[in-house]
Structure formats: C-alpha cells, structure tokens
mmCIF file of C-alpha atoms in Angstrom:
data_model
loop_
_atom_site.group_PDB
_atom_site.id
_atom_site.type_symbol
_atom_site.label_atom_id
_atom_site.label_comp_id
_atom_site.label_asym_id
_atom_site.label_seq_id
_atom_site.Cartn_x
_atom_site.Cartn_y
_atom_site.Cartn_z
ATOM 1 C CA MET A 1 127.101 -188.271 12.596
ATOM 2 C CA LEU A 2 128.827 -186.577 9.086
ATOM 3 C CA ALA A 3 129.797 -183.273 10.855
ATOM 4 C CA GLY A 4 131.945 -184.538 13.837
ATOM 5 C CA PHE A 5 133.560 -186.787 10.725
ATOM 6 C CA CYS A 6 134.658 -183.728 8.492
ATOM 7 C CA ALA A 7 135.747 -182.035 12.247
ATOM 8 C CA PHE A 8 137.918 -184.079 13.833
ATOM 9 C CA VAL A 9 139.262 -186.156 10.667
ATOM 10 C CA ASN A 10 141.245 -182.965 9.524
ATOM 11 C CA LEU A 11 142.521 -182.068 13.000
ATOM 12 C CA PHE A 12 144.708 -183.907 13.801
ATOM 13 C CA VAL A 13 145.871 -185.917 11.042
ATOM 14 C CA THR A 14 149.637 -185.202 11.961
ATOM 15 C CA GLN A 15 149.437 -186.236 15.297
ATOM 16 C CA PRO A 16 151.157 -189.616 14.131
ATOM 17 C CA ILE A 17 153.331 -189.100 11.235
ATOM 18 C CA LEU A 18 155.680 -185.791 13.474
ATOM 19 C CA PRO A 19 158.629 -188.268 13.567
ATOM 20 C CA TYR A 20 158.257 -188.277 9.585
ATOM 21 C CA LEU A 21 157.759 -184.542 9.677
ATOM 22 C CA GLU A 22 160.216 -183.733 11.633
ATOM 23 C CA THR A 23 162.475 -186.076 8.899
ATOM 24 C CA VAL A 24 161.950 -184.569 5.472
ATOM 25 C CA PHE A 25 161.537 -180.834 7.490
ATOM 26 C CA HIS A 26 164.908 -181.095 9.549
ATOM 27 C CA ALA A 27 162.536 -179.565 11.860
ATOM 28 C CA SER A 28 163.019 -179.983 15.836
ATOM 29 C CA LYS A 29 160.171 -181.641 17.571
ATOM 30 C CA MET A 30 159.000 -178.257 18.308
ATOM 31 C CA ARG A 31 159.121 -177.155 15.580
ATOM 32 C CA VAL A 32 157.072 -180.245 13.822
ATOM 33 C CA SER A 33 154.845 -180.520 17.293
ATOM 34 C CA LEU A 34 153.517 -177.186 16.046
ATOM 35 C CA THR A 35 151.306 -178.172 13.267
ATOM 36 C CA VAL A 36 149.063 -179.774 16.036
ATOM 37 C CA THR A 37 149.534 -176.941 17.433
ATOM 38 C CA ALA A 38 148.547 -174.338 15.242
ATOM 39 C CA SER A 39 145.064 -175.701 13.906
ATOM 40 C CA THR A 40 144.198 -176.464 18.186
ATOM 41 C CA LEU A 41 145.431 -172.254 18.395
ATOM 42 C CA GLY A 42 143.205 -171.437 15.584
ATOM 43 C CA VAL A 43 139.735 -173.697 16.586
ATOM 44 C CA ALA A 44 140.486 -171.939 20.423
ATOM 45 C CA LEU A 45 140.528 -168.424 18.897
ATOM 46 C CA ALA A 46 137.520 -168.983 16.884
ATOM 47 C CA GLY A 47 134.620 -171.113 19.108
ATOM 48 C CA PRO A 48 133.657 -168.409 20.743
ATOM 49 C CA VAL A 49 133.602 -166.779 17.526
ATOM 50 C CA ALA A 50 131.542 -169.406 14.870
ATOM 51 C CA GLY A 51 128.630 -169.123 18.281
ATOM 52 C CA LEU A 52 128.166 -166.376 17.890
ATOM 53 C CA ILE A 53 127.990 -166.593 14.403
ATOM 54 C CA ALA A 54 125.586 -169.251 14.947
ATOM 55 C CA ASP A 55 123.439 -166.823 16.962
ATOM 56 C CA ARG A 56 123.230 -164.901 14.634
ATOM 57 C CA LEU A 57 122.639 -166.459 10.988
ATOM 58 C CA GLY A 58 121.981 -169.911 11.923
ATOM 59 C CA ARG A 59 123.481 -173.738 12.501
ATOM 60 C CA LYS A 60 122.745 -175.098 9.334
ATOM 61 C CA ARG A 61 123.915 -172.802 7.605
ATOM 62 C CA VAL A 62 127.729 -172.373 8.969
ATOM 63 C CA ILE A 63 128.307 -176.440 9.244
ATOM 64 C CA VAL A 64 128.184 -176.497 6.124
ATOM 65 C CA TRP A 65 129.439 -173.443 4.916
ATOM 66 C CA SER A 66 132.774 -173.636 7.285
ATOM 67 C CA ALA A 67 133.036 -177.796 6.461
ATOM 68 C CA ALA A 68 133.731 -176.074 2.585
ATOM 69 C CA ILE A 69 136.229 -174.065 3.199
ATOM 70 C CA LEU A 70 137.958 -176.863 5.793
ATOM 71 C CA GLY A 71 137.719 -178.523 2.954
ATOM 72 C CA LEU A 72 139.313 -175.942 0.344
ATOM 73 C CA THR A 73 142.142 -175.039 3.177
ATOM 74 C CA THR A 74 143.137 -178.412 3.401
ATOM 75 C CA LEU A 75 143.461 -178.814 -0.287
ATOM 76 C CA CYS A 76 145.708 -176.268 -0.256
ATOM 77 C CA SER A 77 148.487 -177.147 2.869
ATOM 78 C CA ALA A 78 149.638 -179.570 0.308
ATOM 79 C CA LEU A 79 150.607 -176.345 -2.373
ATOM 80 C CA ALA A 80 152.833 -176.142 1.522
ATOM 81 C CA ALA A 81 156.864 -175.587 0.590
ATOM 82 C CA THR A 82 158.531 -175.688 3.984
ATOM 83 C CA LEU A 83 156.871 -176.400 6.657
ATOM 84 C CA ASP A 84 156.175 -171.748 8.198
ATOM 85 C CA TRP A 85 153.776 -172.804 5.389
ATOM 86 C CA LEU A 86 152.721 -176.087 6.009
ATOM 87 C CA ILE A 87 151.987 -174.604 9.804
ATOM 88 C CA PHE A 88 150.305 -171.824 8.009
ATOM 89 C CA TRP A 89 147.293 -173.144 6.648
ATOM 90 C CA ARG A 90 146.688 -175.935 9.871
ATOM 91 C CA PHE A 91 146.143 -172.420 11.480
ATOM 92 C CA LEU A 92 143.674 -171.315 9.574
ATOM 93 C CA GLN A 93 142.161 -174.835 8.964
ATOM 94 C CA GLY A 94 141.592 -173.910 12.992
ATOM 95 C CA LEU A 95 139.706 -171.565 12.324
ATOM 96 C CA VAL A 96 137.122 -172.630 10.163
ATOM 97 C CA THR A 97 136.815 -176.142 12.613
ATOM 98 C CA PRO A 98 134.403 -174.859 14.939
ATOM 99 C CA GLY A 99 131.999 -173.945 12.654
ATOM 100 C CA VAL A 100 131.832 -177.423 11.744
ATOM 101 C CA PHE A 101 131.926 -179.054 15.294
ATOM 102 C CA GLY A 102 131.435 -176.754 17.792
ATOM 103 C CA VAL A 103 128.279 -175.208 16.025
ATOM 104 C CA ALA A 104 127.144 -179.441 15.734
ATOM 105 C CA VAL A 105 126.889 -179.428 19.249
ATOM 106 C CA ALA A 106 124.395 -176.802 19.114
ATOM 107 C CA TYR A 107 121.984 -177.623 16.909
ATOM 108 C CA ILE A 108 121.676 -180.801 18.802
ATOM 109 C CA ASN A 109 120.978 -178.906 22.021
ATOM 110 C CA ASP A 110 118.487 -176.421 19.860
ATOM 111 C CA GLU A 111 116.908 -179.380 18.058
ATOM 112 C CA TRP A 112 116.456 -182.887 19.850
ATOM 113 C CA PRO A 113 114.464 -183.382 23.295
ATOM 114 C CA PRO A 114 117.056 -184.044 25.900
ATOM 115 C CA GLN A 115 114.890 -187.237 26.689
ATOM 116 C CA ARG A 116 116.094 -187.646 22.997
ATOM 117 C CA ALA A 117 119.191 -185.419 22.755
ATOM 118 C CA GLY A 118 121.560 -188.447 23.690
ATOM 119 C CA VAL A 119 120.671 -191.152 20.796
ATOM 120 C CA ALA A 120 121.539 -187.388 18.149
ATOM 121 C CA ALA A 121 124.345 -187.604 21.102
ATOM 122 C CA GLY A 122 125.915 -190.743 20.082
ATOM 123 C CA TYR A 123 125.323 -190.439 16.683
ATOM 124 C CA TYR A 124 128.403 -187.489 17.005
ATOM 125 C CA LEU A 125 129.856 -188.935 19.118
ATOM 126 C CA SER A 126 130.299 -191.551 16.962
ATOM 127 C CA GLY A 127 131.457 -189.186 13.686
ATOM 128 C CA THR A 128 133.572 -187.531 15.447
ATOM 129 C CA ILE A 129 135.896 -190.759 17.263
ATOM 130 C CA THR A 130 135.850 -192.535 13.427
ATOM 131 C CA GLY A 131 137.181 -189.167 11.708
ATOM 132 C CA GLY A 132 139.622 -189.065 14.316
ATOM 133 C CA VAL A 133 140.730 -192.601 13.650
ATOM 134 C CA ALA A 134 140.357 -192.245 10.158
ATOM 135 C CA GLY A 135 142.567 -189.387 9.733
ATOM 136 C CA ARG A 136 145.313 -190.551 11.644
ATOM 137 C CA LEU A 137 145.232 -193.298 10.799
ATOM 138 C CA GLY A 138 144.558 -193.171 7.090
ATOM 139 C CA ALA A 139 148.114 -190.555 7.002
ATOM 140 C CA GLY A 140 150.175 -192.736 8.635
ATOM 141 C CA PHE A 141 149.924 -195.029 5.768
ATOM 142 C CA ILE A 142 150.220 -191.829 2.547
ATOM 143 C CA ALA A 143 152.277 -190.278 4.267
ATOM 144 C CA GLN A 144 154.961 -193.455 4.378
ATOM 145 C CA TYR A 145 154.072 -194.778 0.686
ATOM 146 C CA PHE A 146 153.005 -191.841 -1.416
ATOM 147 C CA GLY A 147 154.320 -188.974 0.898
ATOM 148 C CA TRP A 148 152.944 -186.062 3.358
ATOM 149 C CA GLN A 149 151.476 -183.708 0.674
ATOM 150 C CA TRP A 150 149.439 -186.471 -0.906
ATOM 151 C CA ILE A 151 147.555 -186.718 3.060
ATOM 152 C CA PHE A 152 146.061 -183.028 2.731
ATOM 153 C CA VAL A 153 145.647 -183.884 -0.741
ATOM 154 C CA ALA A 154 142.921 -187.098 0.529
ATOM 155 C CA VAL A 155 141.819 -185.398 2.993
ATOM 156 C CA GLY A 156 140.291 -182.315 1.561
ATOM 157 C CA VAL A 157 138.749 -184.054 -0.840
ATOM 158 C CA VAL A 158 137.240 -186.622 1.858
ATOM 159 C CA ILE A 159 136.095 -183.353 3.618
ATOM 160 C CA LEU A 160 134.198 -181.309 0.621
ATOM 161 C CA ILE A 161 131.967 -184.594 -0.159
ATOM 162 C CA THR A 162 131.513 -184.718 2.893
ATOM 163 C CA SER A 163 130.073 -180.845 3.374
ATOM 164 C CA TRP A 164 128.226 -181.661 -0.368
ATOM 165 C CA LEU A 165 126.206 -184.453 2.278
ATOM 166 C CA ILE A 166 125.778 -182.100 5.547
ATOM 167 C CA HIS A 167 124.176 -178.916 3.275
ATOM 168 C CA ARG A 168 122.066 -182.464 1.375
ATOM 169 C CA THR A 169 121.017 -184.086 4.811
ATOM 170 C CA LEU A 170 120.517 -182.115 7.755
ATOM 171 C CA PRO A 171 117.069 -180.800 8.153
ATOM 172 C CA ALA A 172 117.124 -176.442 8.331
ATOM 173 C CA GLU A 173 116.939 -175.886 11.716
ATOM 174 C CA ARG A 174 113.239 -175.464 13.420
ATOM 175 C CA ASN A 175 113.450 -173.836 16.974
ATOM 176 C CA TYR A 176 116.533 -171.070 16.319
ATOM 177 C CA LEU A 177 115.917 -167.670 16.433
ATOM 178 C CA PRO A 178 118.162 -165.105 15.147
ATOM 179 C CA GLY A 179 119.682 -162.384 17.316
ATOM 180 C CA LYS A 180 117.387 -164.323 20.290
ATOM 181 C CA ALA A 181 120.179 -163.728 22.957
ATOM 182 C CA ALA A 182 118.760 -162.110 26.010
ATOM 183 C CA THR A 183 122.169 -159.949 26.183
ATOM 184 C CA GLY A 184 125.372 -158.766 24.304
ATOM 185 C CA PHE A 185 128.355 -161.067 23.116
ATOM 186 C CA TRP A 186 130.750 -159.100 25.249
ATOM 187 C CA ARG A 187 128.035 -159.019 28.402
ATOM 188 C CA ALA A 188 127.584 -163.274 27.743
ATOM 189 C CA ALA A 189 130.617 -163.871 28.150
ATOM 190 C CA ALA A 190 131.712 -162.025 31.254
ATOM 191 C CA ALA A 191 128.522 -163.753 32.465
ATOM 192 C CA HIS A 192 129.722 -166.822 32.043
ATOM 193 C CA LEU A 193 132.919 -166.206 33.257
ATOM 194 C CA GLY A 194 131.796 -164.787 35.621
ATOM 195 C CA ASN A 195 129.420 -168.187 37.130
ATOM 196 C CA ALA A 196 132.540 -170.133 39.204
ATOM 197 C CA ARG A 197 130.677 -173.588 38.143
ATOM 198 C CA LEU A 198 131.475 -173.689 33.948
ATOM 199 C CA LEU A 199 134.522 -171.656 34.931
ATOM 200 C CA ALA A 200 135.770 -175.049 36.680
ATOM 201 C CA THR A 201 134.675 -176.915 33.794
ATOM 202 C CA TYR A 202 136.331 -174.831 31.214
ATOM 203 C CA CYS A 203 138.946 -175.842 33.366
ATOM 204 C CA VAL A 204 138.664 -179.774 33.262
ATOM 205 C CA GLY A 205 138.153 -179.151 29.717
ATOM 206 C CA PHE A 206 141.691 -177.607 29.816
ATOM 207 C CA CYS A 207 142.728 -180.532 31.225
ATOM 208 C CA VAL A 208 141.033 -182.729 28.574
ATOM 209 C CA LEU A 209 142.637 -182.168 25.273
ATOM 210 C CA SER A 210 146.377 -180.744 27.770
ATOM 211 C CA THR A 211 146.679 -184.036 28.514
ATOM 212 C CA MET A 212 145.626 -185.868 25.772
ATOM 213 C CA LEU A 213 147.670 -184.754 23.204
ATOM 214 C CA ASP A 214 150.337 -184.748 25.730
ATOM 215 C CA LEU A 215 150.068 -188.121 26.133
ATOM 216 C CA PHE A 216 149.986 -188.879 22.288
ATOM 217 C CA THR A 217 151.682 -186.491 20.627
ATOM 218 C CA TYR A 218 155.088 -187.705 22.456
ATOM 219 C CA ALA A 219 153.836 -190.676 21.941
ATOM 220 C CA SER A 220 154.284 -190.899 18.816
ATOM 221 C CA PHE A 221 157.903 -190.039 19.307
ATOM 222 C CA HIS A 222 158.683 -192.200 21.770
ATOM 223 C CA LEU A 223 157.076 -194.907 19.619
ATOM 224 C CA ALA A 224 158.729 -194.334 16.538
ATOM 225 C CA ALA A 225 162.426 -193.919 18.827
ATOM 226 C CA PRO A 226 165.146 -198.259 19.555
ATOM 227 C CA PRO A 227 163.678 -199.788 21.298
ATOM 228 C CA PHE A 228 160.244 -199.610 19.724
ATOM 229 C CA SER A 229 161.142 -198.169 15.547
ATOM 230 C CA LEU A 230 157.187 -198.124 14.564
ATOM 231 C CA SER A 231 156.953 -196.882 10.926
ATOM 232 C CA PRO A 232 154.611 -193.880 9.876
ATOM 233 C CA SER A 233 152.159 -197.023 8.656
ATOM 234 C CA VAL A 234 152.408 -198.795 12.604
ATOM 235 C CA LEU A 235 152.185 -195.564 14.052
ATOM 236 C CA GLY A 236 148.885 -194.745 12.442
ATOM 237 C CA THR A 237 147.164 -197.521 14.118
ATOM 238 C CA ILE A 238 148.147 -196.544 17.417
ATOM 239 C CA PHE A 239 144.860 -193.960 17.262
ATOM 240 C CA LEU A 240 142.846 -197.347 17.062
ATOM 241 C CA VAL A 241 142.971 -197.274 20.690
ATOM 242 C CA TYR A 242 140.862 -194.181 20.447
ATOM 243 C CA LEU A 243 137.328 -196.518 19.333
ATOM 244 C CA VAL A 244 137.505 -198.545 22.773
ATOM 245 C CA GLY A 245 136.578 -195.019 23.895
ATOM 246 C CA GLY A 246 134.216 -194.467 21.382
ATOM 247 C CA LEU A 247 132.528 -197.783 22.992
ATOM 248 C CA LEU A 248 132.724 -197.151 26.622
ATOM 249 C CA SER A 249 130.729 -193.924 25.952
ATOM 250 C CA PRO A 250 127.002 -194.940 26.415
ATOM 251 C CA THR A 251 128.069 -197.190 28.888
ATOM 252 C CA ALA A 252 130.450 -193.899 31.025
ATOM 253 C CA GLY A 253 126.792 -192.100 30.417
ATOM 254 C CA LYS A 254 125.142 -194.449 32.147
ATOM 255 C CA ALA A 255 127.847 -193.987 35.249
ATOM 256 C CA ILE A 256 127.909 -190.808 34.843
ATOM 257 C CA ASP A 257 124.198 -190.259 35.158
ATOM 258 C CA ARG A 258 123.943 -192.816 38.029
ATOM 259 C CA TYR A 259 126.832 -191.200 40.302
ATOM 260 C CA GLY A 260 127.045 -187.895 39.445
ATOM 261 C CA GLN A 261 129.670 -186.121 37.348
ATOM 262 C CA ARG A 262 131.854 -185.887 40.003
ATOM 263 C CA LYS A 263 132.594 -189.131 41.069
ATOM 264 C CA ALA A 264 132.993 -189.750 37.417
ATOM 265 C CA VAL A 265 135.476 -187.436 35.797
ATOM 266 C CA VAL A 266 137.893 -188.218 40.003
ATOM 267 C CA ALA A 267 137.662 -191.583 39.067
ATOM 268 C CA ALA A 268 138.522 -191.327 34.875
ATOM 269 C CA ALA A 269 141.332 -188.841 36.497
ATOM 270 C CA ALA A 270 142.740 -192.289 37.986
ATOM 271 C CA LEU A 271 142.684 -194.719 35.721
ATOM 272 C CA THR A 272 143.603 -191.782 32.846
ATOM 273 C CA ILE A 273 146.481 -191.728 35.876
ATOM 274 C CA GLY A 274 147.145 -195.495 36.019
ATOM 275 C CA GLY A 275 147.446 -195.934 32.216
ATOM 276 C CA ALA A 276 150.087 -193.249 31.341
ATOM 277 C CA LEU A 277 151.911 -194.710 34.036
ATOM 278 C CA LEU A 278 151.875 -197.927 32.654
ATOM 279 C CA THR A 279 153.897 -196.701 29.317
ATOM 280 C CA LEU A 280 156.463 -196.119 31.511
ATOM 281 C CA LEU A 281 156.978 -200.105 31.079
ATOM 282 C CA PRO A 282 159.611 -200.981 28.123
ATOM 283 C CA SER A 283 156.823 -202.692 26.363
ATOM 284 C CA LEU A 284 154.312 -202.399 23.021
ATOM 285 C CA TRP A 285 151.782 -203.785 24.831
ATOM 286 C CA ALA A 286 152.152 -202.825 27.669
ATOM 287 C CA VAL A 287 151.985 -198.332 25.745
ATOM 288 C CA VAL A 288 149.239 -199.355 23.637
ATOM 289 C CA THR A 289 147.007 -200.935 27.143
ATOM 290 C CA GLY A 290 148.128 -197.197 28.972
ATOM 291 C CA LEU A 291 147.064 -195.321 25.810
ATOM 292 C CA THR A 292 143.939 -197.611 25.806
ATOM 293 C CA LEU A 293 142.794 -196.614 29.021
ATOM 294 C CA SER A 294 143.911 -193.116 29.253
ATOM 295 C CA SER A 295 142.019 -192.301 25.919
ATOM 296 C CA SER A 296 139.537 -194.380 28.645
ATOM 297 C CA GLY A 297 139.622 -192.384 31.145
ATOM 298 C CA LEU A 298 139.927 -188.551 29.018
ATOM 299 C CA PHE A 299 136.392 -189.014 26.977
ATOM 300 C CA VAL A 300 134.255 -190.491 30.487
ATOM 301 C CA SER A 301 136.246 -186.072 31.134
ATOM 302 C CA GLN A 302 134.939 -184.957 28.602
ATOM 303 C CA SER A 303 131.568 -186.544 27.829
ATOM 304 C CA ALA A 304 131.722 -184.714 31.732
ATOM 305 C CA GLY A 305 132.996 -181.688 31.282
ATOM 306 C CA LEU A 306 130.297 -180.877 28.522
ATOM 307 C CA SER A 307 127.854 -181.271 29.246
ATOM 308 C CA HIS A 308 128.160 -179.682 32.681
ATOM 309 C CA VAL A 309 127.774 -177.019 30.215
ATOM 310 C CA GLY A 310 124.477 -177.662 29.671
ATOM 311 C CA VAL A 311 123.427 -176.832 33.424
ATOM 312 C CA ALA A 312 125.427 -174.538 33.872
ATOM 313 C CA ALA A 313 124.882 -171.480 31.210
ATOM 314 C CA ARG A 314 121.433 -169.740 32.228
ATOM 315 C CA HIS A 315 121.799 -168.129 28.628
ATOM 316 C CA ASN A 316 123.383 -168.489 25.469
ATOM 317 C CA ARG A 317 123.990 -171.613 25.243
ATOM 318 C CA ALA A 318 126.316 -171.525 21.961
ATOM 319 C CA LEU A 319 128.178 -168.527 23.014
ATOM 320 C CA ALA A 320 129.035 -171.052 26.119
ATOM 321 C CA VAL A 321 129.686 -173.845 24.605
ATOM 322 C CA GLY A 322 132.724 -172.624 22.419
ATOM 323 C CA ILE A 323 133.727 -170.899 24.718
ATOM 324 C CA TYR A 324 134.295 -174.233 26.743
ATOM 325 C CA VAL A 325 135.789 -175.180 23.164
ATOM 326 C CA SER A 326 137.737 -172.274 23.264
ATOM 327 C CA PHE A 327 139.465 -173.465 26.749
ATOM 328 C CA TYR A 328 139.985 -177.205 25.130
ATOM 329 C CA TYR A 329 142.553 -175.981 22.478
ATOM 330 C CA LEU A 330 143.545 -174.215 23.891
ATOM 331 C CA GLY A 331 144.930 -177.216 26.785
ATOM 332 C CA GLY A 332 145.761 -178.987 23.099
ATOM 333 C CA SER A 333 148.318 -176.057 22.067
ATOM 334 C CA ALA A 334 150.181 -175.861 25.908
ATOM 335 C CA GLY A 335 149.288 -179.406 25.243
ATOM 336 C CA SER A 336 151.103 -180.591 22.293
ATOM 337 C CA THR A 337 153.614 -177.625 21.818
ATOM 338 C CA GLY A 338 154.672 -178.019 25.609
ATOM 339 C CA PRO A 339 155.720 -181.005 26.586
ATOM 340 C CA SER A 340 158.466 -180.592 24.317
ATOM 341 C CA TRP A 341 160.641 -178.721 27.105
ATOM 342 C CA LEU A 342 159.826 -181.764 28.726
ATOM 343 C CA TRP A 343 161.052 -184.476 25.877
ATOM 344 C CA ASP A 344 165.050 -182.858 25.595
ATOM 345 C CA THR A 345 166.015 -183.348 29.528
ATOM 346 C CA TRP A 346 163.686 -186.549 31.021
ATOM 347 C CA HIS A 347 162.373 -187.454 27.089
ATOM 348 C CA TRP A 348 158.932 -189.415 27.707
ATOM 349 C CA PRO A 349 158.859 -189.939 31.838
ATOM 350 C CA GLY A 350 159.100 -186.498 31.599
ATOM 351 C CA CYS A 351 155.767 -186.418 29.442
ATOM 352 C CA VAL A 352 153.970 -188.667 32.183
ATOM 353 C CA ALA A 353 154.559 -186.946 34.217
ATOM 354 C CA ALA A 354 152.832 -183.816 33.965
ATOM 355 C CA ALA A 355 149.578 -185.484 32.795
ATOM 356 C CA VAL A 356 149.967 -187.046 35.510
ATOM 357 C CA ILE A 357 149.795 -183.407 37.140
ATOM 358 C CA VAL A 358 147.331 -181.891 35.187
ATOM 359 C CA GLN A 359 144.883 -184.719 35.843
ATOM 360 C CA THR A 360 145.456 -184.693 39.675
ATOM 361 C CA VAL A 361 144.433 -180.447 39.471
ATOM 362 C CA MET A 362 141.271 -181.655 37.061
ATOM 363 C CA ALA A 363 140.596 -184.046 39.556
ATOM 364 C CA VAL A 364 140.727 -181.350 42.856
ATOM 365 C CA ILE A 365 138.734 -178.559 39.944
ATOM 366 C CA VAL A 366 136.386 -180.896 39.846
ATOM 367 C CA TRP A 367 136.020 -182.174 43.360
ATOM 368 C CA PHE A 368 135.470 -178.777 44.498
ATOM 369 C CA GLY A 369 134.150 -177.105 41.746
ATOM 370 C CA TRP A 370 130.995 -178.917 40.501
ATOM 371 C CA LYS A 371 128.267 -178.500 43.030
ATOM 372 C CA ARG A 372 126.116 -181.829 43.411
ATOM 373 C CA GLN A 373 122.512 -181.169 42.459
ATOM 374 C CA GLY A 374 124.116 -179.903 38.770
ATOM 375 C CA GLU A 375 124.861 -182.615 38.024
ATOM 376 C CA THR A 376 123.429 -184.015 34.703
ATOM 377 C CA SER A 377 124.219 -185.868 31.894
ATOM 378 C CA GLY A 378 123.613 -183.486 27.988
ATOM 379 C CA VAL A 379 125.288 -183.926 24.251
ATOM 380 C CA LEU A 380 128.826 -185.178 24.123
ATOM 381 C CA THR A 381 132.001 -184.049 21.669
ATOM 382 C CA GLY A 382 135.384 -186.242 20.669
ATOM 383 C CA THR A 383 138.927 -186.213 19.799
#
C-alpha cells in the first residue's frame, strides 16, 4: 500500500496545475503537457528494465532504493528555473517510478498464494488511488497559495518518509530466487511480444492510460476556461472522482470473475465512452459526472488488463508486467500530449472524440484477442 502511494502521489502531480503552469512559464498547452508526458515516457522506457533488475537483485531492495531516488529527484524539481528543467526532472522521476509500483506487483504475485492475492492487491490498489488523488488535490492548493515549487518540496519529503517506512515495514521476500528466469532478457521479451494474447493485453494498457490522460489532462484546460473558470485549487478537487473507481474496484473484481474479462472490458469501454460524451454538456455537474463514469470504466478495464498478464505469461512474470507498464505509459504519453493538436482545432470535443475512438478500438482488440478459457482475476494497479 505504501509503495503504491509513493509512486502515484508524484506521477501525475502537475495535471491539475497545467493551466497555472501555462501562465507562469508563458508556454503553450503542448509544452506544459510535457510535464506529464515526460514522467510517463520515463516510466514506459524503464518498465522492463525495472522488472529485469528486480528479477536479478530482489523485490524489496529495488522498491526501497527506487522510492528513495524518486524522493530526491522530486525535491530537485523545486529548483527548476525553467520549464525545460522541470520537464527534465519529471523525466528522471518517471525512470525510477517502475522500480516502486511495477516491482510491487511482482512482489504480490510472488509472496501471496492465489487465494489470498486479492486482499494484498486491494491494499495495494487503495494506496495507488489514495496517492494519485492526494498528489493532485494537494498540488492545486499548494500552487494557488504558495507557488508551484512548494508542490515538489512537499511531495519529495512525503516520498522520502514513505521510502523509509517501506524499508522498515515491508517483509523481505521469501519466494524469490535470484536468476531463476529460464531465458535471457531479450529472448523472454521477444517471447512475450510474440504471445498474441499478451500483445492484445498490452494494447489494452496503452488504450486505458491514453484515454485517462486525454480526458483528465485536457479537462483541466476545459474547466479553467469560461464558462467554468475554475481556480487551480478547485481543479485539484476534480480528481476526487478517482475515489469512486477505488470504491468500485472490489465489485468490479467480482463482476470480472462472474462474467469474464472480455465482457467486463467491453462493458467498461461503453461506460467510459458514455461518460466522455456526457462531458460535452455545458454544465459543471455533467462534466464531473461524466469524468466519474469514465474513470470508473477505465479502472475496470485496467483491473482486467493487468490481471490478464498473469494468465497469459508463462515465464518471466516481472518482465511481462514491465512490458505491460511500458505499453501502459506509452499510451499515457500519447494521451497527454497528442490531443494538444486536437485542442487547437476542436477544443474539448476533439479530445472527447479521441477518447471514443481509442476505447472502441480497445473493445474490438479485447473481444477478438482474448480467449475465453484464459479469463480469470488477479493483481491490480492504479493511476
């Protein structure tokens, strides 16, 4: 739970303050969105490497050291004199983040028996959601009343304290065997990418975070502009809708077990699309309700997607999760910066259209790419 909190309290912390950064740095929407893209791109590049290192050195060691380095690089962001330096430090934070949350997923898979992994996954997921909401909510208030630099001071200190708590409280792994992977890194990675069911699952991860960051990144710009004209502190509260997804996760897991992963993802995609379309109405309550529905649908898709990795991967499970993380955050990079061009021409409706298209593609991939006999439940991750 602490590992999930530690990773996600920082990862998307600039999302609610993008309009504020646009004014502070006199930059375009595309450039300030790179403060989100840089961190997600770093995660995408480092995901498989973190899995490889964890397979060699052990889970707890990698989690603790990654968390400590994440705290230090977050503190360094407060010293950024220009937007380019802020983007640089955000990229470094992304590089070390998979060592925290990606390896935590592998730790759960290794240390808990299947019949009890759901409990551990529930605690872990609650940490990721709490961290994500706390980071975004706090960022809005701190930016408005103290300045953006103090966001990274506060978050950096919190992460360093959390890394120490992880070191003190996380039991050493018992079921981990160094070098137990049967194949080399590149051979194992090629085998995973050649697995049609795994590849379809990786595409699901790409589509989920692409849609999530498309909607929530540009919702900040949409709600900061007339007729809403929300302040940074109020924009941060919009991300409280994530808590609904967290509350629905146990129910979603039961639904996945009962109806199967394919049907659950298709239904979740429909819910996400419906919520996105609802945000087109010129009402703040409609926008908030639509984002709540969309985020809930995306949490269901993410739960089913990552659980499918454990089903489809026959070996090198940490590496398989790492590759999923790469696809997931490559999707996030595309979803945070790509729609800036759509915004220039069509504004918010263009971003909603992109979300609808991506979710439709995801539903088709799942329906034809996942086999019925592979459907099961498993470990989750959050945003």
